[in-house]
Amino acid sequence: MVESFFKNDEGHNVTVNDDRYRAMNTNFFIPELNNHDVQELWFQQDGVTCHTARGTIDLLKDTFGDRLISRFGPVNWPPRSCDLTPLDYFQWVYVKSLVYADKPQTLDHLEDNIRRVIADIRPQMLLHTWPSFTLRISRLCFCSYVI
């Protein structure tokens, strides 16, 4: 499992900013991608400020070329597209419902819950989201065409 909490050298939680996000991509994500055959992989991210900082976009363009979907990227992030991916319309809702089920009272408890819930997600569960995803895309395209 991937450790995805941002902490400083003392182990305290910190806010994700463009420097930390870029460092995570440079030091972990991109090297991890290099261990796999991902020449055709597309990378999609939303318009959060740390994702769209000039240095971050330049790094991601160098890595993904024209296969970057992001605000200020070669393929612009679609506006108001919060339900465009299975992660957005399924996984985060599912994870949140389980993570907060026992009302964690501390950050450590919350982090433990997040780790446990994410570790329990199986690929088969995500495969079941694709029929709904294709339906959402067809509706999005139809609505864009009609409007």
Short mmCIF file of C-alpha atoms in Angstrom, two decimals:
data_model
loop_
_atom_site.label_atom_id
_atom_site.label_comp_id
_atom_site.label_asym_id
_atom_site.label_seq_id
_atom_site.Cartn_x
_atom_site.Cartn_y
_atom_site.Cartn_z
CA MET A 1 0.00 0.00 0.00
CA VAL A 2 1.12 3.54 -0.73
CA GLU A 3 1.60 5.96 2.14
CA SER A 4 -0.28 9.04 0.99
CA PHE A 5 -0.32 11.35 4.00
CA PHE A 6 1.80 14.47 3.79
CA LYS A 7 3.94 14.94 6.90
CA ASN A 8 6.90 17.13 7.77
CA ASP A 9 10.23 15.88 9.11
CA GLU A 10 8.80 15.77 12.64
CA GLY A 11 5.92 13.55 11.50
CA HIS A 12 3.23 16.21 11.76
CA ASN A 13 0.52 16.52 9.11
CA VAL A 14 1.07 19.35 6.66
CA THR A 15 -0.99 20.99 3.95
CA VAL A 16 -0.33 19.87 0.40
CA ASN A 17 1.16 22.76 -1.54
CA ASP A 18 2.69 22.89 -5.00
CA ASP A 19 6.23 22.12 -3.74
CA ARG A 20 5.08 19.07 -1.75
CA TYR A 21 2.85 17.82 -4.58
CA ARG A 22 5.66 18.23 -7.12
CA ALA A 23 8.11 16.48 -4.77
CA MET A 24 5.69 13.57 -4.32
CA ASN A 25 5.40 13.23 -8.10
CA THR A 26 9.17 13.57 -8.64
CA ASN A 27 10.31 11.32 -5.79
CA PHE A 28 7.60 8.66 -5.75
CA PHE A 29 4.92 8.67 -8.44
CA ILE A 30 7.00 9.13 -11.59
CA PRO A 31 9.75 6.68 -10.52
CA GLU A 32 7.01 4.17 -9.67
CA LEU A 33 5.52 4.62 -13.14
CA ASN A 34 8.92 3.92 -14.67
CA ASN A 35 8.73 0.43 -13.13
CA HIS A 36 5.69 -0.37 -15.30
CA ASP A 37 4.80 -0.33 -18.99
CA VAL A 38 2.75 2.86 -19.11
CA GLN A 39 3.71 4.50 -22.42
CA GLU A 40 0.04 4.96 -23.29
CA LEU A 41 -1.08 6.05 -19.79
CA TRP A 42 -3.10 9.25 -19.54
CA PHE A 43 -2.86 11.33 -16.37
CA GLN A 44 -5.91 13.25 -15.16
CA GLN A 45 -6.12 15.69 -12.28
CA ASP A 46 -8.51 18.41 -11.22
CA GLY A 47 -7.89 22.14 -11.00
CA VAL A 48 -6.66 22.32 -7.40
CA THR A 49 -4.01 25.05 -7.12
CA CYS A 50 -1.14 22.70 -6.15
CA HIS A 51 -1.97 20.55 -9.19
CA THR A 52 -1.92 23.47 -11.61
CA ALA A 53 1.15 25.41 -10.47
CA ARG A 54 3.43 26.17 -13.42
CA GLY A 55 6.26 23.92 -12.16
CA THR A 56 3.86 21.03 -11.59
CA ILE A 57 2.28 21.34 -15.03
CA ASP A 58 5.75 21.51 -16.64
CA LEU A 59 6.82 18.36 -14.78
CA LEU A 60 3.66 16.50 -15.79
CA LYS A 61 3.93 17.64 -19.42
CA ASP A 62 7.52 16.35 -19.49
CA THR A 63 6.29 13.02 -18.15
CA PHE A 64 2.99 12.56 -20.01
CA GLY A 65 3.30 14.88 -23.01
CA ASP A 66 -0.08 15.33 -24.66
CA ARG A 67 -1.62 12.68 -22.39
CA LEU A 68 -2.16 15.13 -19.52
CA ILE A 69 -5.72 16.14 -18.66
CA SER A 70 -5.47 19.11 -16.33
CA ARG A 71 -6.27 22.76 -16.08
CA PHE A 72 -3.45 24.45 -18.04
CA GLY A 73 -2.51 21.07 -19.54
CA PRO A 74 -2.61 19.98 -23.19
CA VAL A 75 -6.12 18.59 -22.61
CA ASN A 76 -8.11 20.94 -20.41
CA TRP A 77 -9.86 19.55 -17.34
CA PRO A 78 -13.60 19.68 -18.14
CA PRO A 79 -15.39 22.31 -16.05
CA ARG A 80 -17.93 21.10 -13.47
CA SER A 81 -16.85 17.49 -14.03
CA CYS A 82 -16.80 16.30 -10.45
CA ASP A 83 -18.42 13.01 -11.43
CA LEU A 84 -16.32 12.30 -14.49
CA THR A 85 -14.28 9.42 -13.06
CA PRO A 86 -15.16 6.36 -10.98
CA LEU A 87 -12.85 7.66 -8.26
CA ASP A 88 -14.99 10.77 -7.93
CA TYR A 89 -18.48 9.35 -8.17
CA PHE A 90 -17.89 6.05 -6.42
CA GLN A 91 -14.66 5.43 -4.56
CA TRP A 92 -14.46 8.60 -2.46
CA VAL A 93 -18.11 8.32 -1.42
CA TYR A 94 -17.62 4.65 -0.54
CA VAL A 95 -14.37 5.30 1.34
CA LYS A 96 -15.78 8.28 3.23
CA SER A 97 -18.81 6.31 4.39
CA LEU A 98 -16.60 3.59 5.89
CA VAL A 99 -13.85 5.86 7.20
CA TYR A 100 -16.25 7.96 9.25
CA ALA A 101 -18.52 5.08 10.33
CA ASP A 102 -16.93 4.88 13.79
CA LYS A 103 -16.50 8.69 14.11
CA PRO A 104 -12.69 8.89 14.48
CA GLN A 105 -11.65 11.35 17.18
CA THR A 106 -7.95 11.73 16.33
CA LEU A 107 -5.89 12.17 13.16
CA ASP A 108 -4.14 8.86 13.85
CA HIS A 109 -7.49 7.08 14.10
CA LEU A 110 -8.66 8.76 10.88
CA GLU A 111 -5.45 7.79 9.05
CA ASP A 112 -5.74 4.20 10.28
CA ASN A 113 -9.31 4.03 9.02
CA ILE A 114 -8.31 5.44 5.63
CA ARG A 115 -5.46 2.94 5.27
CA ARG A 116 -7.71 0.03 6.26
CA VAL A 117 -10.58 0.97 3.94
CA ILE A 118 -8.32 1.63 0.93
CA ALA A 119 -6.45 -1.64 1.51
CA ASP A 120 -9.75 -3.54 1.48
CA ILE A 121 -10.83 -2.26 -1.95
CA ARG A 122 -10.43 -5.01 -4.51
CA PRO A 123 -10.01 -4.54 -8.27
CA GLN A 124 -13.25 -6.43 -8.89
CA MET A 125 -15.17 -3.77 -6.99
CA LEU A 126 -13.78 -1.03 -9.22
CA LEU A 127 -14.49 -3.04 -12.36
CA HIS A 128 -18.17 -2.91 -11.46
CA THR A 129 -18.06 0.90 -11.71
CA TRP A 130 -17.26 0.92 -15.45
CA PRO A 131 -20.79 0.31 -16.78
CA SER A 132 -21.95 3.32 -14.79
CA PHE A 133 -18.93 5.31 -15.98
CA THR A 134 -19.68 4.68 -19.66
CA LEU A 135 -23.30 5.70 -19.08
CA ARG A 136 -22.15 8.94 -17.42
CA ILE A 137 -19.81 9.71 -20.33
CA SER A 138 -22.55 9.09 -22.90
CA ARG A 139 -24.91 11.38 -20.99
CA LEU A 140 -22.20 14.05 -20.68
CA CYS A 141 -21.50 13.89 -24.42
CA PHE A 142 -25.21 13.91 -25.26
CA CYS A 143 -25.88 16.89 -22.97
CA SER A 144 -22.94 18.78 -24.47
CA TYR A 145 -24.23 18.04 -27.95
CA VAL A 146 -27.81 19.06 -27.16
CA ILE A 147 -26.81 22.29 -25.45
#
